[in-house]
Short mmCIF file of C-alpha atoms in Angstrom, two decimals:
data_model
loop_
_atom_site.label_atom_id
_atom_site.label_comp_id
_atom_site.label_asym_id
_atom_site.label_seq_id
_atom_site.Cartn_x
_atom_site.Cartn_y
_atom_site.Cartn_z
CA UNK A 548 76.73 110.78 75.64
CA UNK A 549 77.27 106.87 75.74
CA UNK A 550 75.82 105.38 78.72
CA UNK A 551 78.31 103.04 80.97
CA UNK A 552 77.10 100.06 82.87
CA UNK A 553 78.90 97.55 84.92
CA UNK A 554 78.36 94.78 87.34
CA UNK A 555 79.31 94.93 90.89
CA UNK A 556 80.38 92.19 93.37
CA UNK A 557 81.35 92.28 96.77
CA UNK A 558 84.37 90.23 98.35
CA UNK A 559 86.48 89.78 101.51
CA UNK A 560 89.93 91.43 101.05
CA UNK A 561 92.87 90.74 102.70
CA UNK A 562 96.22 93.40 102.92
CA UNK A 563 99.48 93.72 104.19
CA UNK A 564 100.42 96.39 106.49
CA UNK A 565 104.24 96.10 105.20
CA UNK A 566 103.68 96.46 101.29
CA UNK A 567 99.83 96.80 100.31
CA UNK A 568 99.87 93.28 98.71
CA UNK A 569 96.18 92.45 98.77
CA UNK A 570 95.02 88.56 98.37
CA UNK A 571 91.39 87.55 98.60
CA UNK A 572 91.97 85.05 101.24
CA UNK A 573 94.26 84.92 104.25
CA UNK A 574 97.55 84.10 104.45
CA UNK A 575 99.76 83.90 107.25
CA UNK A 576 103.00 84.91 104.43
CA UNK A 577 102.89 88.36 102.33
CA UNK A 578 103.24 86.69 98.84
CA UNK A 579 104.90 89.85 97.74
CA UNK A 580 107.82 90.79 100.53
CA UNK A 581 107.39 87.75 102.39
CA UNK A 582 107.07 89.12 105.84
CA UNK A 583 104.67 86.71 108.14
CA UNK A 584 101.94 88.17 110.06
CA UNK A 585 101.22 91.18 108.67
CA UNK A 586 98.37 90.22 106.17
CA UNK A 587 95.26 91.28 107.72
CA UNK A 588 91.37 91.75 106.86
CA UNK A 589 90.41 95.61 105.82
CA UNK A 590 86.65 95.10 104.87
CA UNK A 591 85.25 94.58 101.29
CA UNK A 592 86.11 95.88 97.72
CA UNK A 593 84.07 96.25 95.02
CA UNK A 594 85.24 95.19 91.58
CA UNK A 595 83.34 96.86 88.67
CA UNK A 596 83.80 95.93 85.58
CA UNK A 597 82.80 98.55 82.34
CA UNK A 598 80.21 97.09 79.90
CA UNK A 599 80.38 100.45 77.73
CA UNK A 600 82.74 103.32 76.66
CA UNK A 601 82.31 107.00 78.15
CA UNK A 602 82.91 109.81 74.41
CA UNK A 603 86.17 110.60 73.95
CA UNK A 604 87.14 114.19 75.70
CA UNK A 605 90.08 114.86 73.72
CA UNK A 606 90.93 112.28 70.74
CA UNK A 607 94.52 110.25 70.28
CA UNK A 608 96.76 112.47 68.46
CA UNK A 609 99.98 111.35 66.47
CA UNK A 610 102.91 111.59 68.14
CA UNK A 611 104.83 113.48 65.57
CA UNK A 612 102.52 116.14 66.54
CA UNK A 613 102.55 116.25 69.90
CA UNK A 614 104.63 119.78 71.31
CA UNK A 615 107.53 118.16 73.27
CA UNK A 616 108.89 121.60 74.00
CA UNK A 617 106.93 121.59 76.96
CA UNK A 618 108.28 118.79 78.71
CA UNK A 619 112.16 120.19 78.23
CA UNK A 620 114.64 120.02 81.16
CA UNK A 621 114.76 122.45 83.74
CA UNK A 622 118.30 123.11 85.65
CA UNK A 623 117.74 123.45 89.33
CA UNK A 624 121.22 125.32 90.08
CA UNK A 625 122.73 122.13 91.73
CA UNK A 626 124.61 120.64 89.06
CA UNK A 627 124.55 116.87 90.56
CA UNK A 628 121.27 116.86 90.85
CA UNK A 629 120.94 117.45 87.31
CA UNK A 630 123.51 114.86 86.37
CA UNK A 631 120.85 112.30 87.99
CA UNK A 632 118.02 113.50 86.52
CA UNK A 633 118.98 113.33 83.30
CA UNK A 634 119.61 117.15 83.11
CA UNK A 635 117.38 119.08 85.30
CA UNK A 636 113.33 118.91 86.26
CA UNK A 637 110.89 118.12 84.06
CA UNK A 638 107.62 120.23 83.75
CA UNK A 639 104.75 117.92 85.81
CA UNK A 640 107.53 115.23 86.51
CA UNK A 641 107.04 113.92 90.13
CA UNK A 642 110.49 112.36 91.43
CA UNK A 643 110.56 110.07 95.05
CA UNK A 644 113.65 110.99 96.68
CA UNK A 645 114.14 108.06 99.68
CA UNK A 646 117.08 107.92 102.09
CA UNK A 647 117.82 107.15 105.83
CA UNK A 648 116.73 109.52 108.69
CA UNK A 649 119.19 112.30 108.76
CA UNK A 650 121.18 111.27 105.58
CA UNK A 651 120.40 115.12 104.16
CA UNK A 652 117.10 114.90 102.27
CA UNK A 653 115.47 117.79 103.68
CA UNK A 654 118.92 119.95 103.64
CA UNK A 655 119.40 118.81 99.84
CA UNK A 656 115.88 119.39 98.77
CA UNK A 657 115.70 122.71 100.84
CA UNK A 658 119.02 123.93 98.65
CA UNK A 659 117.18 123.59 95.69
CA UNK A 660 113.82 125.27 96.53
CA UNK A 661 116.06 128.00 97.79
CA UNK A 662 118.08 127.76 94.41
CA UNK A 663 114.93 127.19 91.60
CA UNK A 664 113.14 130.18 93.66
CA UNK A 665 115.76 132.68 92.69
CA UNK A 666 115.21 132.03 89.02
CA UNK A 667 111.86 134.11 89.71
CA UNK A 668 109.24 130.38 89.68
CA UNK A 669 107.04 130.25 92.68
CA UNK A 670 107.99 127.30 94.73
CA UNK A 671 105.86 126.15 98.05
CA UNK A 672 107.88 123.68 100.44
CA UNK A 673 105.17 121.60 102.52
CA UNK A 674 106.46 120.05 105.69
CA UNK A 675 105.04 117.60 107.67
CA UNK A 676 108.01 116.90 109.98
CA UNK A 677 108.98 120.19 110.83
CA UNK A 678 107.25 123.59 111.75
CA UNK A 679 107.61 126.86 108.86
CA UNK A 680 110.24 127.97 111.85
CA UNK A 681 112.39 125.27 112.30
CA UNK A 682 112.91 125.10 108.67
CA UNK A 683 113.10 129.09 108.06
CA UNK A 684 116.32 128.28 110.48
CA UNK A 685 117.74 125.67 109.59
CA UNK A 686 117.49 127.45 105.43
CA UNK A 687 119.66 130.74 107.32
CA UNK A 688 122.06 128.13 108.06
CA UNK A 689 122.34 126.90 104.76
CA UNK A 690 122.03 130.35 103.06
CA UNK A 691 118.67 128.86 101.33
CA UNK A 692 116.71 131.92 101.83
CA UNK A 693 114.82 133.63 98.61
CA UNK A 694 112.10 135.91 97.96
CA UNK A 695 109.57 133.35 96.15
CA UNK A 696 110.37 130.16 98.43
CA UNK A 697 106.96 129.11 100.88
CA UNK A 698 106.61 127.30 103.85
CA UNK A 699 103.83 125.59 104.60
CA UNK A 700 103.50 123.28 107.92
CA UNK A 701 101.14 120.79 107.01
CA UNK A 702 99.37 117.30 108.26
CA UNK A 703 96.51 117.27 105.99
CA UNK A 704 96.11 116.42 102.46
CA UNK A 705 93.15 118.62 101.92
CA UNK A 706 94.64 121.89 103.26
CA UNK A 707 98.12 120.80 101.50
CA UNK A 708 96.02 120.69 98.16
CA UNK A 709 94.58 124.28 98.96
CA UNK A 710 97.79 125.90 99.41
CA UNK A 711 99.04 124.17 96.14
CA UNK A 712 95.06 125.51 94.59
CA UNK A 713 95.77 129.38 95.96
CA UNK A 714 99.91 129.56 94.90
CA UNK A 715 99.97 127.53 91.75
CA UNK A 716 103.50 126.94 92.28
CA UNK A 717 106.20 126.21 89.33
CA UNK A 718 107.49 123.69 92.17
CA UNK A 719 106.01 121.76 94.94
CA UNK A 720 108.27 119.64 97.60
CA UNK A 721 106.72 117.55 100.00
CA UNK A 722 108.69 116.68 103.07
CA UNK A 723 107.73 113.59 102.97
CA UNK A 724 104.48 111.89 101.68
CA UNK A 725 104.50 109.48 105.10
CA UNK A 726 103.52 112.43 107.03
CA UNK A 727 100.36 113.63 105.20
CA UNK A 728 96.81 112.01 105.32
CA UNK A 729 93.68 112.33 103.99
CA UNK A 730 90.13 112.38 106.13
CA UNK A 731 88.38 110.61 103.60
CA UNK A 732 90.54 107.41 104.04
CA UNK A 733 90.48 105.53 107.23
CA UNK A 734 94.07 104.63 109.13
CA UNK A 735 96.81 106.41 110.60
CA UNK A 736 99.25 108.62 108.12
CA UNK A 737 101.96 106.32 106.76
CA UNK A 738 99.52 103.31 106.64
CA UNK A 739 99.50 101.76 102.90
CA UNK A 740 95.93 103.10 102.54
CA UNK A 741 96.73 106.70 103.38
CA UNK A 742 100.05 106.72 101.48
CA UNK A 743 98.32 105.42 98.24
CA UNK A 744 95.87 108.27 98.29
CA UNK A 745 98.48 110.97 98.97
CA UNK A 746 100.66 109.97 96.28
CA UNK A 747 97.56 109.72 93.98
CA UNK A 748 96.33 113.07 94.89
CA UNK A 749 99.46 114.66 94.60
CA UNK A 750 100.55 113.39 91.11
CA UNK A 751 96.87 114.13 90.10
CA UNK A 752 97.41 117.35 90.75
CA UNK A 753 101.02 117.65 89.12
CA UNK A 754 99.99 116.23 85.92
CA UNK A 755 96.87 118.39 85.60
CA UNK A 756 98.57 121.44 86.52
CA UNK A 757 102.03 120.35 84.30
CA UNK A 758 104.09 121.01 88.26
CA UNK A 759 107.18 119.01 88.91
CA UNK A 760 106.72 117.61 92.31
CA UNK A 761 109.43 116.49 94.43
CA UNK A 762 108.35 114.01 97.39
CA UNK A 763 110.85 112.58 99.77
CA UNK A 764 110.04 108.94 101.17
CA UNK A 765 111.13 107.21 104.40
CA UNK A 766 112.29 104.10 104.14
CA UNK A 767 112.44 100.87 105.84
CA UNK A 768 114.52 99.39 108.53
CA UNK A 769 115.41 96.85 105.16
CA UNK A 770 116.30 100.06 103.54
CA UNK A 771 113.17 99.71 100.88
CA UNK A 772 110.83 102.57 100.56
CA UNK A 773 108.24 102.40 103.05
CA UNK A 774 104.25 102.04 102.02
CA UNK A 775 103.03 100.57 98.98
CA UNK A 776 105.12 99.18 96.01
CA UNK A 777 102.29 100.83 94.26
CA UNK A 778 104.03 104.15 94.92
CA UNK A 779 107.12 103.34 93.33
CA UNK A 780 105.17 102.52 89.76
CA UNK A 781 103.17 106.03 89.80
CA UNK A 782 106.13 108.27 90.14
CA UNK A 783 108.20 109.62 87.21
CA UNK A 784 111.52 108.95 89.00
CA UNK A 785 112.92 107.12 92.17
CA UNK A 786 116.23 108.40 93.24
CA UNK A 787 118.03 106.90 96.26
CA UNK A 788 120.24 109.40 98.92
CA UNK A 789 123.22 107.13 100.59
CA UNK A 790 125.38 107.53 102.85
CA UNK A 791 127.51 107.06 105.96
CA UNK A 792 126.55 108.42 109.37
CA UNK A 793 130.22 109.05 110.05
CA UNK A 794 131.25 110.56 106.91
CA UNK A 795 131.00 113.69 104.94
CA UNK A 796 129.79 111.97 101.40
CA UNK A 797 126.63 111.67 99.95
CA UNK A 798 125.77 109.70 96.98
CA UNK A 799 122.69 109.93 95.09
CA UNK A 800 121.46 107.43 92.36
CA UNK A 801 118.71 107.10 90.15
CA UNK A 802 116.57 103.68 90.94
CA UNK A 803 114.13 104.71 88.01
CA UNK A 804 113.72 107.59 85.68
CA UNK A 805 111.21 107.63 82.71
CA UNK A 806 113.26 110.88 81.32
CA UNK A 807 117.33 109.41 81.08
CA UNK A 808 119.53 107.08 82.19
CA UNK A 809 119.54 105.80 85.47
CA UNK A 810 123.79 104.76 85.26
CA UNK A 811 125.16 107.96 86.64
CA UNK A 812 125.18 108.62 90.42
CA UNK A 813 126.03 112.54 92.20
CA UNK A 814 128.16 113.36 94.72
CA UNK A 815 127.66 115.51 97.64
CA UNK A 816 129.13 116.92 100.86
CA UNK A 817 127.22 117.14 103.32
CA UNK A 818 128.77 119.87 105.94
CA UNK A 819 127.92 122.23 109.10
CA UNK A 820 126.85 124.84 106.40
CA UNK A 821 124.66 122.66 104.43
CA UNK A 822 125.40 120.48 101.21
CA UNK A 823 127.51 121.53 98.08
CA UNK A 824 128.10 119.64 94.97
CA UNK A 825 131.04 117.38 94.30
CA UNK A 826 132.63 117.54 90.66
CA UNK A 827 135.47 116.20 91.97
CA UNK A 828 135.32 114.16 95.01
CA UNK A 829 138.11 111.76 94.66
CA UNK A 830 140.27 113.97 97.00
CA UNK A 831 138.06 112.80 100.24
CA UNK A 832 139.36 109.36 99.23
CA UNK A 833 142.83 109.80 99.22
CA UNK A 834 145.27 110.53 101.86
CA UNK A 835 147.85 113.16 100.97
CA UNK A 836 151.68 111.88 102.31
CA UNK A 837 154.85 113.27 101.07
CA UNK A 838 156.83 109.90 101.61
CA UNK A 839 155.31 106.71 100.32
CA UNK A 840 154.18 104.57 102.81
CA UNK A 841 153.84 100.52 102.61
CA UNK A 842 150.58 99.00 103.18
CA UNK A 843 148.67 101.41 100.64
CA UNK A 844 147.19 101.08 97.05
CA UNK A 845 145.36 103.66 95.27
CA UNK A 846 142.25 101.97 92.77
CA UNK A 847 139.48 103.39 90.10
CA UNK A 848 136.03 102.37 90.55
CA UNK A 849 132.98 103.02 88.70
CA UNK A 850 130.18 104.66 90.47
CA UNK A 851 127.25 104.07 87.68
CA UNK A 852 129.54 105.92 84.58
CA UNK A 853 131.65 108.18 86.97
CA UNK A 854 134.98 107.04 87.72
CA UNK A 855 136.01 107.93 91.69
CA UNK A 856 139.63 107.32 92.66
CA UNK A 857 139.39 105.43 96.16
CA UNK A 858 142.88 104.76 98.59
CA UNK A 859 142.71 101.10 100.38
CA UNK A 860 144.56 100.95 103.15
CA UNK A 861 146.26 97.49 104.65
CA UNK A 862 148.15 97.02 107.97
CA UNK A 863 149.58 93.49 109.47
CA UNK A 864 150.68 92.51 112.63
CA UNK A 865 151.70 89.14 114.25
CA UNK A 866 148.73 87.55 116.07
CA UNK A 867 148.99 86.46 119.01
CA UNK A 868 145.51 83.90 119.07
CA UNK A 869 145.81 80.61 117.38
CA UNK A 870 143.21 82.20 115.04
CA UNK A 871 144.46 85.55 113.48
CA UNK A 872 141.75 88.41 113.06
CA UNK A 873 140.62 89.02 110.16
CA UNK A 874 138.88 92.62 110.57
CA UNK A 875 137.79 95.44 107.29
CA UNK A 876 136.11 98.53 106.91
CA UNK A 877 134.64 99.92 103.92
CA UNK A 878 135.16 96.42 102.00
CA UNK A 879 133.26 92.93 102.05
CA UNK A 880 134.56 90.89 104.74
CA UNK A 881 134.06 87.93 102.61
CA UNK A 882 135.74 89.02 99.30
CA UNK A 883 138.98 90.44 101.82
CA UNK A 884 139.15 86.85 103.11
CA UNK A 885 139.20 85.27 99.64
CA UNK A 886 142.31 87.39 98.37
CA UNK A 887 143.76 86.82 101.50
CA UNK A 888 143.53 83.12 100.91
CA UNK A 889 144.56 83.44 96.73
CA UNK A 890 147.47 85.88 97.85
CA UNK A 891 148.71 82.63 100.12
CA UNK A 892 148.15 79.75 97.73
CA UNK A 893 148.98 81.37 94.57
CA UNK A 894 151.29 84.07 95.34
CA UNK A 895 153.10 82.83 98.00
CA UNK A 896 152.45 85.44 100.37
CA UNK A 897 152.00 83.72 103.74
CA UNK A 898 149.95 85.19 105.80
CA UNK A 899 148.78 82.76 108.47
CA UNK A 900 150.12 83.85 111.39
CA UNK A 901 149.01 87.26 110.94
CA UNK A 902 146.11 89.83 112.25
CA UNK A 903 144.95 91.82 108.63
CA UNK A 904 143.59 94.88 108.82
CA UNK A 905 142.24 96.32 105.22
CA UNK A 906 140.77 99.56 105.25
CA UNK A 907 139.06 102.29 102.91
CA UNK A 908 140.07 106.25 103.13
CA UNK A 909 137.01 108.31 103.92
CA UNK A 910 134.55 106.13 104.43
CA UNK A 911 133.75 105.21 101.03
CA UNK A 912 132.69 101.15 100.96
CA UNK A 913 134.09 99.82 97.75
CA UNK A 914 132.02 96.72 95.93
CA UNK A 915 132.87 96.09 92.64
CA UNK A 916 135.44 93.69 91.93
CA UNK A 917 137.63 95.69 89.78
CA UNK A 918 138.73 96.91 93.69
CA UNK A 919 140.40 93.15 94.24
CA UNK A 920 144.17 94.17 92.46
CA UNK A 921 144.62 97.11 94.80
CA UNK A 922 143.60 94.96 98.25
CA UNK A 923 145.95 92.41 97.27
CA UNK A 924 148.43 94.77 96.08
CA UNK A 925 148.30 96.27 99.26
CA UNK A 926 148.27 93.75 101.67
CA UNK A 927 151.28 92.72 99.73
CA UNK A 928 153.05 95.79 100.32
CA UNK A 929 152.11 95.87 104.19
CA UNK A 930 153.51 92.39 104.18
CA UNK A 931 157.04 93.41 102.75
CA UNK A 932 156.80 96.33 104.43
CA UNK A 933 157.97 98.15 100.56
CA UNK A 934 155.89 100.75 99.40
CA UNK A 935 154.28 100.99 96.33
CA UNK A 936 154.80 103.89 93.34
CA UNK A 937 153.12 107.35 94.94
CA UNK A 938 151.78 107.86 91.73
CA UNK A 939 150.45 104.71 90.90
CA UNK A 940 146.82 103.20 90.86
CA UNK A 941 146.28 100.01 90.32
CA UNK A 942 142.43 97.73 89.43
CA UNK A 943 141.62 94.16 88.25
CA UNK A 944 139.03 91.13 89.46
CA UNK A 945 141.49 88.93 90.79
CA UNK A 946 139.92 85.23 90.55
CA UNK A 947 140.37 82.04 92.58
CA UNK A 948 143.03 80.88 90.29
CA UNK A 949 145.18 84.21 90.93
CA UNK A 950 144.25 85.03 87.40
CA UNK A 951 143.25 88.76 87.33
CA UNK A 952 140.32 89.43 85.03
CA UNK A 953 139.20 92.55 82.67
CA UNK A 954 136.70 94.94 83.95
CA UNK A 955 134.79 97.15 82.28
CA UNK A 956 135.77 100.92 81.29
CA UNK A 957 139.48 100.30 81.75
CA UNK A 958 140.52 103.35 79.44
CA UNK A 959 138.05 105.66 81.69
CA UNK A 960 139.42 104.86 84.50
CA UNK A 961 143.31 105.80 83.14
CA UNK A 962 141.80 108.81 81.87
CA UNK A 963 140.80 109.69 85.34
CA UNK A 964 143.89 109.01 86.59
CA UNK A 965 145.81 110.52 84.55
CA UNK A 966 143.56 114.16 84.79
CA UNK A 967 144.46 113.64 88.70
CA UNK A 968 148.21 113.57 88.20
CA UNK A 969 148.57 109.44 88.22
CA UNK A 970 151.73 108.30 86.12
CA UNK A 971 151.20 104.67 86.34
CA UNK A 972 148.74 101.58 86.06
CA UNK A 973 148.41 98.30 86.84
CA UNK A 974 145.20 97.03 84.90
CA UNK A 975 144.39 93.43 83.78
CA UNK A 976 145.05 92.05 79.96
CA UNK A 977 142.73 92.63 77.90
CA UNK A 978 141.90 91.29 74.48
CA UNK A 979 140.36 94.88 73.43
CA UNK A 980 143.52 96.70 75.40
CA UNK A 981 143.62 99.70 77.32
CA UNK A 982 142.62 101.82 74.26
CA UNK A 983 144.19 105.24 73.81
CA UNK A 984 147.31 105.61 76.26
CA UNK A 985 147.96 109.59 77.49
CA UNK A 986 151.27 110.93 77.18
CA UNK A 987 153.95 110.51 79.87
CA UNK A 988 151.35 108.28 81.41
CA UNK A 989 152.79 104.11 81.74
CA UNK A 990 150.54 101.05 81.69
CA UNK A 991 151.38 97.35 82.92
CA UNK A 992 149.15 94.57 81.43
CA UNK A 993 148.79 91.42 84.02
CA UNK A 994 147.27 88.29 83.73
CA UNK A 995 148.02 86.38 87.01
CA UNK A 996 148.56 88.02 90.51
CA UNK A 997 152.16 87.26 90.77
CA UNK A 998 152.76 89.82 87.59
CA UNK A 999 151.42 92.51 89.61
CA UNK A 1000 153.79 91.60 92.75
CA UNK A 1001 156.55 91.50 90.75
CA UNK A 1002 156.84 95.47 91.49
CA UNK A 1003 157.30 94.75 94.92
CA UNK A 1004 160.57 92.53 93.90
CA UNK A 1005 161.96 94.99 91.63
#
């Protein structure tokens, strides 16, 4: 066996406590998230450096003739899920699923321990949060109950190992990598030192053992995953769980993923008996009225590759303040007060002397700009107090000029319409055209705001 050598060197090392950036000197400023104050001295590292090479334990092989079979997808039984992923879990894969306190991580992940158990794999759900009773409840509620689902209530990385030694499970969840720590690494669990040597161990152990590991990560009061950056970099997958406090939908979306695309995003809704799927979840963003009422504009937007049908919802009133209120919910403040200010200078709409109220059904928040047609449309409406088409949507960047601009996937998003009973569009001009019209279904092609209002005259 070849002998290694190196040479050693002590020197002062500096950290910070927000994101593990390390710096051999002090600094009052992270150089990495910027934060002042919290770069701090945590004793001495030694850097090694390797003179010679250690014999080869199992040589390079081609990759034509490496067995891909097993690393194929594995469903989970929650179709959404999959969509994110890519198509399922992969064998050893170890995804980092983040998301604010109580926005459903443990419910979600519990529903598919529950779900990938009764497929007959072993699957052991570690929680560091929670005692094996309060989840055992809380998985009656949720019907996630199954014969080869266990609990484990565990603090310590050591014992949390063990269990994973003596089961050998087919999946491991950890709920959540903050809470576990290891003895043989000084500071509190959570602290970048502690989380670093968690995540190591734990992805160690899912690569040697080919087990698909699914951790769940607090995050910061920025909304950024808390601990090291580091962890972000050693994980197969970062997905992201969003949502509203006050509403029903979840999204998730895939930040990274080494095995498919990270463009598509899953729906969810989240209830008082746990969290389903959403195939089709346009209908929580849309009101349902028999009579067509002014002030409303149904839009398309993109969610990654998914189109979602989302109602915006305007309502005007004489102000009585010298400076009317301007107030939204669900949109940008900023990008309402711009088509506000286009619909009065290049439409003619005057709006001055009135409060504006624009609004978004269900809670969604809508940011793309292909959402800027259907505010103004509808602000318009409220404003001649006409109602638009029931069955019409309408999407388009509307610029400063009043010109409204192409956006992508405009032929998806008629598609979607159309499959949810739509009859009409308004969509911008486009050089490379709507593409493929659907019978009995009518498109308008605009170029400048005033086009689109011209439905109101009419």
């Amino acid at each position: 066996m070849a002998s290694k050598t190196s040479r050693a060197s002590k020197t002062p090392a500096y950290k910070c406590a927000e994101c593990g950036w390390t710096a051999i000197k002090w600094v009052g400023r992270c150089g990495e998230c910027q934060a002042w104050g919290t770069v701090e001295e945590y004793g001495a590292t030694v850097a090694r450096t390797t003179a010679a090479a250690a014999t080869v334990l199992e040589p390079a092989r081609r990759i034509a003739e490496v067995d891909g079979t097993t690393a194929a997808f594995l469903p989970t039984g929650v179709d959404e899920l999959d969509r994110v992923l890519g198509g399922g879990l992969v064998p050893g894969a170890v995804i980092l699923l983040a998301g604010e306190p109580g926005v459903g991580k443990s419910t979600l992940l519990l529903d598919v321990a529950a779900k990938f158990a009764r497929t007959g794999q072993d699957v052991l759900y570690i929680t560091g949060e929670e005692s094996a009773a309060q989840v055992k409840l809380r998985a009656e509620r949720i019907d996630a109950v199954a014969h080869t689902l266990y609990l484990s209530a565990e603090t310590d990385l050591g014992q949390a190992l063990g269990q994973v030694e003596k089961l050998e499970p087919k999946l491991l969840i950890v709920d959540s990598v903050q809470t576990l720590s290891s003895a043989d690494v000084e500071g509190s669990a959570g602290g970048v030192s502690q989380v670093r040597e968690v995540a190591a161990s734990i992805i160690s152990a899912a690569k040697r053992r080919n087990m698909t590991t699914l951790l769940v990560g607090h995050v910061t009061k920025e909304g950024t995953i808390a601990g090291p950056r580091l962890l972000e970099h050693l994980v197969d997958v970062v997905c992201q769980f969003e949502g509203e406090r006050h509403s029903r939908l979840r999204l998730l979306r895939a930040v990274k993923n080494r095995y498919g695309a990270t463009d598509d995003v899953g729906c969810f809704d989240l209830n008082e008996t746990g969290i389903e799927g959403l195939a089709d979840p346009s209908g929580l963003f849309v009101s349902r009225t028999r009579e067509p009422v002014s002030g409303t504009c149904i839009t398309v937007t993109m969610e990654g590759r998914r189109p979602l049908l989302a109602e915006v919802q305007s309502l005007l009133a004489e102000s009585a303040n010298s400076q009317p209120r301007r107030a939204t919910s669900g949109l940008e403040s900023s990008r309402v007060a711009m088509l506000l200010a286009v619909l009065q200078q290049r439409a003619g709409c005057m709006l001055h002397k009135d409060d504006s109220y624009v609004a978004t059904v269900g809670g969604v928040k809508l940011t793309e700009p292909a959402t800027d047609l259907a505010v103004a449309l509808a602000v318009a409406s409220a404003k001649s107090r006409k109602a638009l088409p029931q069955r019409l949507i309408a999407f388009g960047e509307v610029g400063l000029a009043g010109e409204v601009r192409p956006v992508p996937g405009i032929n998806q998003r008629i598609q979607e319409a159309h499959r949810l009973g739509f009859t009409h569009a308004i969509v911008p001009a486009s050089p490379a055209g709507a593409g493929v019209i659907p019978d009995g279904f009518s498109v308008r092609e605009v170029g400048h705001l005033a086009e689109a209002l011209e439905l109101l005259i009419t």
